[in-house]
Amino acid sequence: MEYESEKREYKEQFTEDVYKTVIAFANTGGGVLYLGINDQGFAVGLENIDENYTRLTNGIRDSIAPDITMFIRYVLREDNVIEIQVGEGSYKPYYIKKKGLKPTGVYVRQGASTAQASSEQIRRMIKDADGDVFEELRAMNQELTFSAMKESFQKRELPLSEEKFTSLGLRNPEDKQYTNLAWILSDQCQHTLKIAVFDGEDKSIFKDRREFSGSIFRQLEEGYAYLQLVNRTAGRFSGLERIDLTDYPEEALREALLNAMIHRDYSFSGSIIINANDAYMEFISLGGLLAGLSKEDICNGISLPRNKKLAELCLRLKLIESYGTGIGKMYRAYKDCDQKPEFIITSNTFKVILPNRNSEPKENEKDKKAKHSCSYLPFPKEINPGFLMERQSIYKPLSLQKKTVLSYLEEHKNMSEKELQELLQIRKTRSYLLSREMQEEGLIVIEGRGEKKVFRLKP
């Protein structure tokens, strides 16, 4: 007598639990199921074997998805036992159709028993079968609705029907299951957009905060509408003419938001973060640059979309004009400004910083006088090539401003924020952004706050 094992199971009678065992074998390396053998391993045979055989074959064909029949072989034995030989499937996970692609419908073998698969096991099987492109993987949630997406198509007078879901990448061509692209566009999307507005030029006192959920189309619409409310207008006079200027160019806000939505890595569960204070607005999305791209590449208009089908859909909806133009638009929106957008990229994040055009304080007479004189601050004697080469080899190539700051700190050990502004002839907002970037790049450390803030070389 052979005992039940990871690849062998006995069933005395036919029940719908047979489907679970077949699925478990197909998901976990294959196995053999015997109908008409009891738990002790003795053949008792099936009554009405022809009827049971018909129910069995029809049920496996109709109750399990994707189609598993090509991996099944049936053997009718003389002792009225049906031997079901199940091979390992090539398009896992297999599941009970009426339960769906979730733990209650997916089964695996654990020793000599059949058990529900965990969510992590299901994700791993999907990734192994579908590849590593997140938006093309089958979605864990298959109960999706698309009211926000349909509104977006109707608003632009574009047709949208279920028949187009496969060509758009919302359904998998093999089994017509919804993809992750469909999930993030659906009303059930679990990723969110968080916007926080702070008082002053730091991020310690909240003025307001909002979180937007649902389809990323809805998040785009509602998030942009809220940013328009945050985007204040300041008036200036040129002679008798009043000139109104928003804090942030609308084109730059729009492109920064679209960039965060379209290019983020949705395999991470975190939210897109937008922080706004009196000096700048920053857009932080998960997912750094794709392999092979550099910061210089994207600034030159080179684009390799992480979510290609999402980008194509946004192109169809005329949310974007073409790939790789967003950063150029942000720069052009600030063409008449002293300060420009900045981009800070790590292995897992992409940050866009838009400076507030109205945050620069007016120069007083002392500042104007100082601007035309460099005698008030000792300039570093000479840039030490070895000192800079050591840092430049670890980090990215240094700008002249950063080289100047590092050389000054090497000579004077520390520097106040006012001294930084005077040394580089820059204003408060630019000095704040520059020091933040140098800190994030590991070049300097910032100690204290307000008038007591000082910068030092990172040890």
Coordinates of C-alpha atoms in Angstrom, one line a residue:
M1 CA 0.0 0.0 0.0
E2 CA 1.3 3.4 -0.9
Y3 CA 0.4 6.3 1.4
E4 CA -0.8 9.7 0.4
S5 CA 2.0 12.2 -0.3
E6 CA 2.7 15.6 -1.8
K7 CA 2.1 14.0 -5.3
R8 CA -0.5 11.4 -4.4
E9 CA -4.0 11.6 -3.0
Y10 CA -7.0 9.3 -2.6
K11 CA -10.7 10.1 -2.8
E12 CA -13.3 7.4 -2.0
Q13 CA -16.1 9.3 -3.8
F14 CA -16.4 12.1 -6.3
T15 CA -17.1 15.5 -4.7
E16 CA -16.3 19.0 -5.8
D17 CA -13.2 18.9 -3.5
V18 CA -11.6 17.0 -6.4
Y19 CA -11.3 20.3 -8.3
K20 CA -9.3 21.8 -5.4
T21 CA -6.8 18.9 -5.4
V22 CA -6.4 19.1 -9.2
I23 CA -5.7 22.8 -8.9
A24 CA -3.2 22.2 -6.1
F25 CA -1.3 19.6 -8.2
A26 CA -1.2 21.9 -11.2
N27 CA 0.1 24.8 -9.1
T28 CA 2.7 22.7 -7.2
G29 CA 4.6 20.4 -9.4
G30 CA 1.9 17.9 -10.5
G31 CA 0.6 14.7 -9.0
V32 CA -1.9 11.9 -9.2
L33 CA -5.4 11.8 -7.8
Y34 CA -7.3 8.4 -7.4
L35 CA -11.1 8.3 -7.3
G36 CA -12.4 5.1 -5.8
I37 CA -9.6 4.5 -3.2
N38 CA -10.2 5.1 0.5
D39 CA -7.9 6.9 2.9
Q40 CA -6.3 3.6 3.9
G41 CA -5.2 3.0 0.3
F42 CA -7.7 0.2 -0.6
A43 CA -9.6 0.2 -3.8
V44 CA -13.4 0.4 -3.2
G45 CA -14.4 1.4 -6.7
L46 CA -16.9 3.9 -7.9
E47 CA -20.6 3.2 -8.5
N48 CA -21.9 4.5 -11.9
I49 CA -18.4 5.0 -13.1
D50 CA -19.5 6.3 -16.5
E51 CA -21.6 9.0 -14.9
N52 CA -18.8 10.0 -12.5
Y53 CA -16.3 10.1 -15.3
T54 CA -18.5 12.4 -17.3
R55 CA -19.1 14.7 -14.3
L56 CA -15.4 14.7 -13.5
T57 CA -14.2 15.6 -17.0
N58 CA -16.9 18.3 -17.6
G59 CA -16.3 19.8 -14.1
I60 CA -12.6 20.1 -14.6
R61 CA -13.1 21.7 -17.9
D62 CA -15.8 24.1 -16.8
S63 CA -14.9 24.9 -13.2
I64 CA -11.2 25.6 -13.4
A65 CA -9.4 28.5 -15.0
P66 CA -7.2 29.0 -17.0
D67 CA -7.9 25.9 -19.2
I68 CA -6.1 23.0 -17.5
T69 CA -7.3 20.2 -19.7
M70 CA -4.0 19.9 -21.7
F71 CA -2.2 19.0 -18.5
I72 CA -4.7 16.2 -17.5
R73 CA -4.7 12.6 -18.4
Y74 CA -7.5 10.2 -17.3
V75 CA -7.1 6.4 -16.8
L76 CA -10.1 4.1 -16.2
R77 CA -9.0 1.1 -14.3
E78 CA -10.7 -2.3 -14.3
D79 CA -11.4 -2.0 -10.5
N80 CA -13.6 1.0 -11.2
V81 CA -11.0 3.5 -10.1
I82 CA -10.3 6.7 -12.0
E83 CA -6.7 7.7 -12.1
I84 CA -6.3 11.5 -12.7
Q85 CA -2.7 12.4 -13.7
V86 CA -2.1 16.1 -13.3
G87 CA 1.0 17.8 -14.8
E88 CA 2.4 21.1 -13.5
G89 CA 0.6 23.9 -15.4
S90 CA 2.5 26.5 -17.4
Y91 CA 0.1 29.3 -16.7
K92 CA -0.3 29.4 -12.9
P93 CA -2.1 30.1 -10.7
Y94 CA -5.0 27.9 -11.5
Y95 CA -8.2 28.6 -9.5
I96 CA -11.9 27.8 -9.1
K97 CA -13.7 30.1 -11.6
K98 CA -16.5 31.1 -9.3
K99 CA -14.1 32.0 -6.5
G100 CA -11.7 34.0 -8.6
L101 CA -8.0 34.7 -8.4
K102 CA -7.8 35.0 -4.6
P103 CA -6.9 32.8 -1.7
T104 CA -10.4 31.2 -1.5
G105 CA -10.1 30.0 -5.1
V106 CA -6.4 29.1 -5.4
Y107 CA -4.9 25.9 -3.9
V108 CA -1.5 24.4 -3.4
R109 CA 0.0 21.2 -2.0
Q110 CA 1.4 21.3 1.5
G111 CA 2.8 17.9 2.3
A112 CA 0.0 15.4 1.8
S113 CA -2.8 17.9 2.0
T114 CA -4.4 20.6 -0.2
A115 CA -4.4 24.1 1.3
Q116 CA -5.5 27.6 0.2
A117 CA -2.6 29.6 -1.3
S118 CA -1.6 32.8 0.5
S119 CA -1.7 36.2 -1.3
E120 CA 2.1 36.2 -1.5
Q121 CA 2.1 32.7 -3.1
I122 CA -0.5 33.9 -5.7
R123 CA 1.5 37.0 -6.5
R124 CA 4.7 35.0 -7.0
M125 CA 3.0 32.5 -9.3
I126 CA 1.5 35.4 -11.4
K127 CA 4.9 37.0 -11.6
D128 CA 6.6 33.7 -12.7
A129 CA 3.9 33.1 -15.3
D130 CA 3.3 36.6 -16.7
G131 CA 6.8 38.1 -16.4
D132 CA 8.0 41.1 -14.4
V133 CA 6.0 43.9 -16.0
F134 CA 3.7 45.0 -13.2
E135 CA 0.9 46.6 -15.4
E136 CA 0.7 43.4 -17.5
L137 CA 0.3 41.0 -14.5
R138 CA -3.1 39.6 -13.7
A139 CA -4.7 41.6 -10.9
M140 CA -5.5 40.0 -7.6
N141 CA -8.8 41.7 -7.5
Q142 CA -11.0 40.8 -10.4
E143 CA -14.2 42.5 -9.2
L144 CA -13.5 45.9 -10.8
T145 CA -15.6 48.8 -12.0
F146 CA -14.6 51.7 -14.2
S147 CA -16.9 54.7 -13.7
A148 CA -14.0 57.2 -13.4
M149 CA -12.3 55.9 -16.5
K150 CA -15.5 55.9 -18.5
E151 CA -16.0 59.6 -17.5
S152 CA -12.5 60.4 -18.7
F153 CA -13.2 58.8 -22.1
Q154 CA -16.6 60.4 -22.4
K155 CA -15.2 63.8 -21.5
R156 CA -12.9 63.6 -24.5
E157 CA -15.5 62.0 -26.7
L158 CA -13.5 58.8 -27.2
P159 CA -15.3 55.4 -27.5
L160 CA -14.7 52.8 -24.8
S161 CA -16.2 49.3 -24.9
E162 CA -15.4 46.0 -23.2
E163 CA -14.2 44.7 -26.5
K164 CA -11.3 47.2 -26.4
F165 CA -10.1 46.2 -22.9
T166 CA -7.8 43.6 -24.2
S167 CA -6.2 45.8 -26.8
L168 CA -5.8 48.6 -24.3
G169 CA -4.0 46.2 -21.9
L170 CA -6.8 46.0 -19.3
R171 CA -7.5 42.3 -19.9
N172 CA -5.1 39.5 -20.2
P173 CA -5.3 38.0 -23.8
E174 CA -5.0 34.4 -22.6
D175 CA -7.8 34.2 -20.1
K176 CA -9.4 37.7 -20.3
Q177 CA -8.6 38.3 -16.6
Y178 CA -8.1 42.0 -15.5
T179 CA -4.5 43.1 -15.4
N180 CA -2.9 45.4 -12.9
L181 CA -3.3 48.2 -15.3
A182 CA -7.1 47.7 -15.1
W183 CA -6.8 47.7 -11.3
I184 CA -5.0 51.0 -11.0
L185 CA -7.5 52.6 -13.5
S186 CA -10.5 51.0 -11.7
D187 CA -12.6 52.6 -8.9
Q188 CA -11.1 49.9 -6.6
C189 CA -7.5 51.2 -7.0
Q190 CA -5.8 51.1 -3.5
H191 CA -3.0 53.5 -4.3
T192 CA -3.6 57.1 -3.1
L193 CA -2.3 60.6 -3.7
K194 CA -1.5 62.6 -0.6
I195 CA -1.1 66.4 -0.6
A196 CA 0.1 68.4 2.4
V197 CA 0.3 72.2 2.7
F198 CA 2.6 73.6 5.4
D199 CA 3.0 77.0 7.0
G200 CA 6.3 78.8 6.4
E201 CA 9.3 77.4 4.7
D202 CA 9.7 74.1 6.6
K203 CA 7.5 71.1 7.1
S204 CA 6.6 71.3 10.7
I205 CA 3.2 73.0 10.9
F206 CA 0.3 71.7 8.8
K207 CA -2.1 74.1 7.2
D208 CA -4.1 71.5 5.3
R209 CA -3.8 68.0 4.1
R210 CA -5.9 65.9 1.7
E211 CA -5.8 62.3 0.4
F212 CA -7.3 61.3 -2.9
S213 CA -8.2 57.7 -3.8
G214 CA -10.0 55.6 -6.4
S215 CA -9.0 55.4 -10.1
I216 CA -5.8 57.3 -10.9
F217 CA -7.9 59.2 -13.4
R218 CA -10.0 60.5 -10.5
Q219 CA -6.9 61.2 -8.5
L220 CA -5.5 63.2 -11.4
E221 CA -8.6 65.3 -11.7
E222 CA -9.2 65.9 -8.0
G223 CA -5.5 66.3 -7.2
Y224 CA -5.0 68.9 -9.9
A225 CA -8.1 70.8 -8.9
Y226 CA -6.8 71.0 -5.3
L227 CA -3.4 72.1 -6.4
Q228 CA -5.0 75.0 -8.3
L229 CA -6.6 76.1 -5.0
V230 CA -3.2 75.9 -3.3
N231 CA -1.6 77.9 -6.1
R232 CA -2.0 81.4 -4.9
T233 CA -1.7 84.6 -7.1
A234 CA 0.4 87.6 -6.1
G235 CA 0.1 91.0 -7.7
R236 CA 3.0 93.2 -8.7
F237 CA 3.1 96.6 -10.3
S238 CA 5.1 97.7 -13.3
G239 CA 4.5 101.4 -13.5
L240 CA 0.7 101.8 -13.5
E241 CA 0.2 98.2 -14.7
R242 CA -0.6 95.4 -12.2
I243 CA 0.9 92.0 -13.1
D244 CA -0.6 88.9 -11.5
L245 CA 1.6 85.9 -11.1
T246 CA 0.7 82.5 -9.7
D247 CA 3.1 80.9 -7.3
Y248 CA 3.6 78.0 -9.7
P249 CA 3.2 77.9 -13.5
E250 CA 0.1 75.8 -14.2
E251 CA 1.9 73.9 -16.9
A252 CA 4.6 72.9 -14.5
L253 CA 2.1 71.7 -11.9
R254 CA 0.3 69.7 -14.4
E255 CA 3.4 68.0 -15.8
A256 CA 4.9 67.3 -12.4
L257 CA 1.6 65.6 -11.3
L258 CA 1.3 63.6 -14.6
N259 CA 5.0 62.6 -14.3
A260 CA 4.4 61.3 -10.7
M261 CA 1.2 59.4 -11.8
I262 CA 2.4 57.8 -15.0
H263 CA 6.0 56.9 -14.2
R264 CA 5.7 55.7 -10.5
D265 CA 6.4 52.1 -9.6
Y266 CA 2.9 50.7 -8.7
S267 CA 4.4 47.5 -7.3
F268 CA 5.1 49.6 -4.2
S269 CA 2.1 50.1 -2.0
G270 CA 3.0 53.6 -0.8
S271 CA 1.3 56.8 -1.9
I272 CA 2.5 59.6 -4.1
I273 CA 3.4 62.5 -1.8
I274 CA 3.1 66.3 -2.7
N275 CA 4.3 68.8 -0.1
A276 CA 3.8 72.5 -0.5
N277 CA 5.2 75.3 1.7
D278 CA 5.9 79.0 1.1
A279 CA 9.2 78.3 -0.7
Y280 CA 8.5 75.3 -3.0
M281 CA 6.3 72.4 -3.9
E282 CA 7.8 68.9 -4.1
F283 CA 6.3 65.8 -5.9
I284 CA 7.7 62.5 -4.6
S285 CA 6.8 59.3 -6.4
L286 CA 8.1 55.7 -5.8
G287 CA 10.4 54.2 -8.3
G288 CA 13.8 55.6 -9.4
L289 CA 15.0 55.6 -13.0
L290 CA 14.9 52.5 -15.1
A291 CA 18.2 50.7 -15.6
G292 CA 20.3 52.4 -18.3
L293 CA 18.9 55.9 -17.8
S294 CA 20.6 58.8 -16.1
K295 CA 19.3 62.1 -14.8
E296 CA 21.0 63.8 -17.7
D297 CA 19.2 61.5 -20.2
I298 CA 15.7 62.4 -18.9
C299 CA 16.6 66.1 -18.8
N300 CA 17.6 65.8 -22.5
G301 CA 14.2 64.3 -23.3
I302 CA 15.0 60.6 -23.4
S303 CA 12.0 58.6 -22.1
L304 CA 11.7 54.9 -21.3
P305 CA 8.2 54.5 -19.6
R306 CA 8.0 52.2 -16.7
N307 CA 4.3 51.8 -17.4
K308 CA 4.2 51.7 -21.2
K309 CA 0.5 50.8 -21.6
L310 CA -0.5 53.5 -19.1
A311 CA 1.6 56.1 -21.0
E312 CA 0.0 55.0 -24.3
L313 CA -3.5 55.3 -22.7
C314 CA -2.7 58.8 -21.4
L315 CA -1.4 59.7 -24.9
R316 CA -4.7 58.5 -26.4
L317 CA -6.6 60.7 -23.9
K318 CA -4.3 63.6 -24.8
L319 CA -3.1 64.0 -21.2
I320 CA 0.4 63.9 -22.6
E321 CA 1.6 65.0 -26.0
S322 CA 4.4 62.5 -26.4
Y323 CA 7.0 60.6 -24.3
G324 CA 9.8 62.6 -22.7
T325 CA 8.4 66.1 -23.1
G326 CA 7.2 66.7 -19.5
I327 CA 10.5 67.8 -18.0
G328 CA 11.2 70.1 -20.9
K329 CA 7.8 71.7 -20.3
M330 CA 8.6 72.3 -16.6
Y331 CA 11.9 74.0 -17.5
R332 CA 10.2 76.2 -20.1
A333 CA 7.5 77.2 -17.7
Y334 CA 10.3 78.8 -15.5
K335 CA 12.2 80.3 -18.4
D336 CA 11.8 83.9 -17.1
C337 CA 12.6 82.9 -13.4
D338 CA 15.9 82.9 -11.6
Q339 CA 15.1 79.6 -10.0
K340 CA 14.5 76.5 -12.0
P341 CA 12.8 73.1 -11.2
E342 CA 15.1 70.6 -9.6
F343 CA 15.1 66.8 -9.8
I344 CA 16.4 64.5 -7.0
I345 CA 16.6 60.9 -7.9
T346 CA 17.4 57.9 -5.7
S347 CA 17.2 54.2 -6.4
N348 CA 13.6 54.0 -5.3
T349 CA 12.2 57.6 -5.5
F350 CA 11.9 60.4 -8.0
K351 CA 11.4 63.9 -6.6
V352 CA 10.5 67.1 -8.5
I353 CA 10.9 70.4 -6.8
L354 CA 9.1 73.4 -8.2
P355 CA 10.2 76.8 -6.6
N356 CA 7.6 79.3 -5.6
R357 CA 8.0 82.2 -8.1
N358 CA 6.5 84.7 -5.5
S359 CA 8.5 83.6 -2.5
E360 CA 11.6 85.7 -3.2
P361 CA 11.9 88.6 -0.7
K362 CA 12.5 92.1 -2.1
E363 CA 16.1 93.3 -1.9
N364 CA 16.8 96.0 0.7
E365 CA 19.5 98.6 0.3
K366 CA 22.0 96.5 2.3
D367 CA 21.4 93.5 0.0
K368 CA 21.8 95.6 -3.1
K369 CA 25.1 97.0 -1.8
A370 CA 26.4 93.6 -0.9
K371 CA 25.4 92.2 -4.3
H372 CA 28.0 94.5 -5.9
S373 CA 30.7 93.8 -3.4
C374 CA 32.5 90.5 -2.6
S375 CA 34.8 91.9 0.2
Y376 CA 32.3 91.2 3.0
L377 CA 32.9 87.4 2.9
P378 CA 36.2 85.6 2.7
F379 CA 36.2 83.5 -0.5
P380 CA 37.9 80.1 -0.3
K381 CA 41.6 80.4 -1.1
E382 CA 41.8 77.7 -3.7
I383 CA 39.7 74.7 -4.8
N384 CA 41.4 71.6 -3.6
P385 CA 41.3 69.1 -6.6
G386 CA 41.9 66.0 -4.5
F387 CA 39.3 67.0 -1.9
L388 CA 36.7 67.5 -4.6
M389 CA 37.7 64.4 -6.6
E390 CA 37.2 62.3 -3.5
R391 CA 33.5 63.4 -3.2
Q392 CA 32.9 63.6 -7.0
S393 CA 33.9 60.0 -7.4
I394 CA 31.4 58.9 -4.8
Y395 CA 28.6 61.1 -5.9
K396 CA 27.5 62.6 -9.3
P397 CA 29.6 65.4 -11.0
L398 CA 29.5 68.5 -8.8
S399 CA 28.2 71.9 -10.0
L400 CA 30.3 75.0 -9.6
Q401 CA 28.1 76.2 -6.7
K402 CA 28.5 72.9 -4.9
K403 CA 32.3 72.9 -5.4
T404 CA 32.4 76.4 -4.0
V405 CA 30.4 75.5 -0.9
L406 CA 32.6 72.4 -0.3
S407 CA 35.8 74.3 -0.7
Y408 CA 34.6 77.0 1.7
L409 CA 33.6 74.4 4.3
E410 CA 36.9 72.6 4.0
E411 CA 38.6 75.9 4.9
H412 CA 36.2 77.4 7.5
K413 CA 34.6 74.1 8.9
N414 CA 31.1 75.6 9.0
M415 CA 28.8 78.1 7.4
S416 CA 25.5 79.9 8.2
E417 CA 22.6 80.1 5.8
K418 CA 23.3 83.8 5.4
E419 CA 26.9 83.2 4.6
L420 CA 25.8 80.6 2.0
Q421 CA 23.6 83.2 0.3
E422 CA 26.3 85.8 0.3
L423 CA 29.0 83.4 -0.9
L424 CA 27.0 82.3 -3.9
Q425 CA 25.0 85.5 -4.4
I426 CA 21.7 83.6 -4.2
R427 CA 18.5 84.2 -2.4
K428 CA 16.9 82.4 0.5
T429 CA 14.8 79.9 -1.5
R430 CA 17.7 78.8 -3.7
S431 CA 20.0 78.4 -0.7
Y432 CA 17.4 76.3 1.0
L433 CA 17.0 74.0 -2.0
L434 CA 20.7 73.8 -2.7
S435 CA 21.5 72.9 0.9
R436 CA 18.7 70.3 1.0
E437 CA 20.1 68.7 -2.2
M438 CA 23.6 68.6 -0.9
Q439 CA 22.4 67.0 2.3
E440 CA 20.5 64.3 0.5
E441 CA 23.5 63.6 -1.7
G442 CA 25.6 63.1 1.5
L443 CA 27.9 66.1 0.9
I444 CA 27.0 68.1 4.0
V445 CA 25.1 67.9 7.2
I446 CA 22.7 70.5 8.4
E447 CA 22.5 71.3 12.1
G448 CA 20.0 73.6 13.9
R449 CA 17.1 75.6 12.6
G450 CA 16.3 79.2 11.8
E451 CA 19.1 81.7 12.6
K452 CA 21.0 78.9 14.4
K453 CA 21.2 76.7 11.3
V454 CA 24.8 75.8 10.2
F455 CA 26.2 73.6 7.5
R456 CA 29.2 71.3 7.9
L457 CA 31.0 68.8 5.8
K458 CA 29.8 65.3 6.2
P459 CA 32.5 63.3 8.0

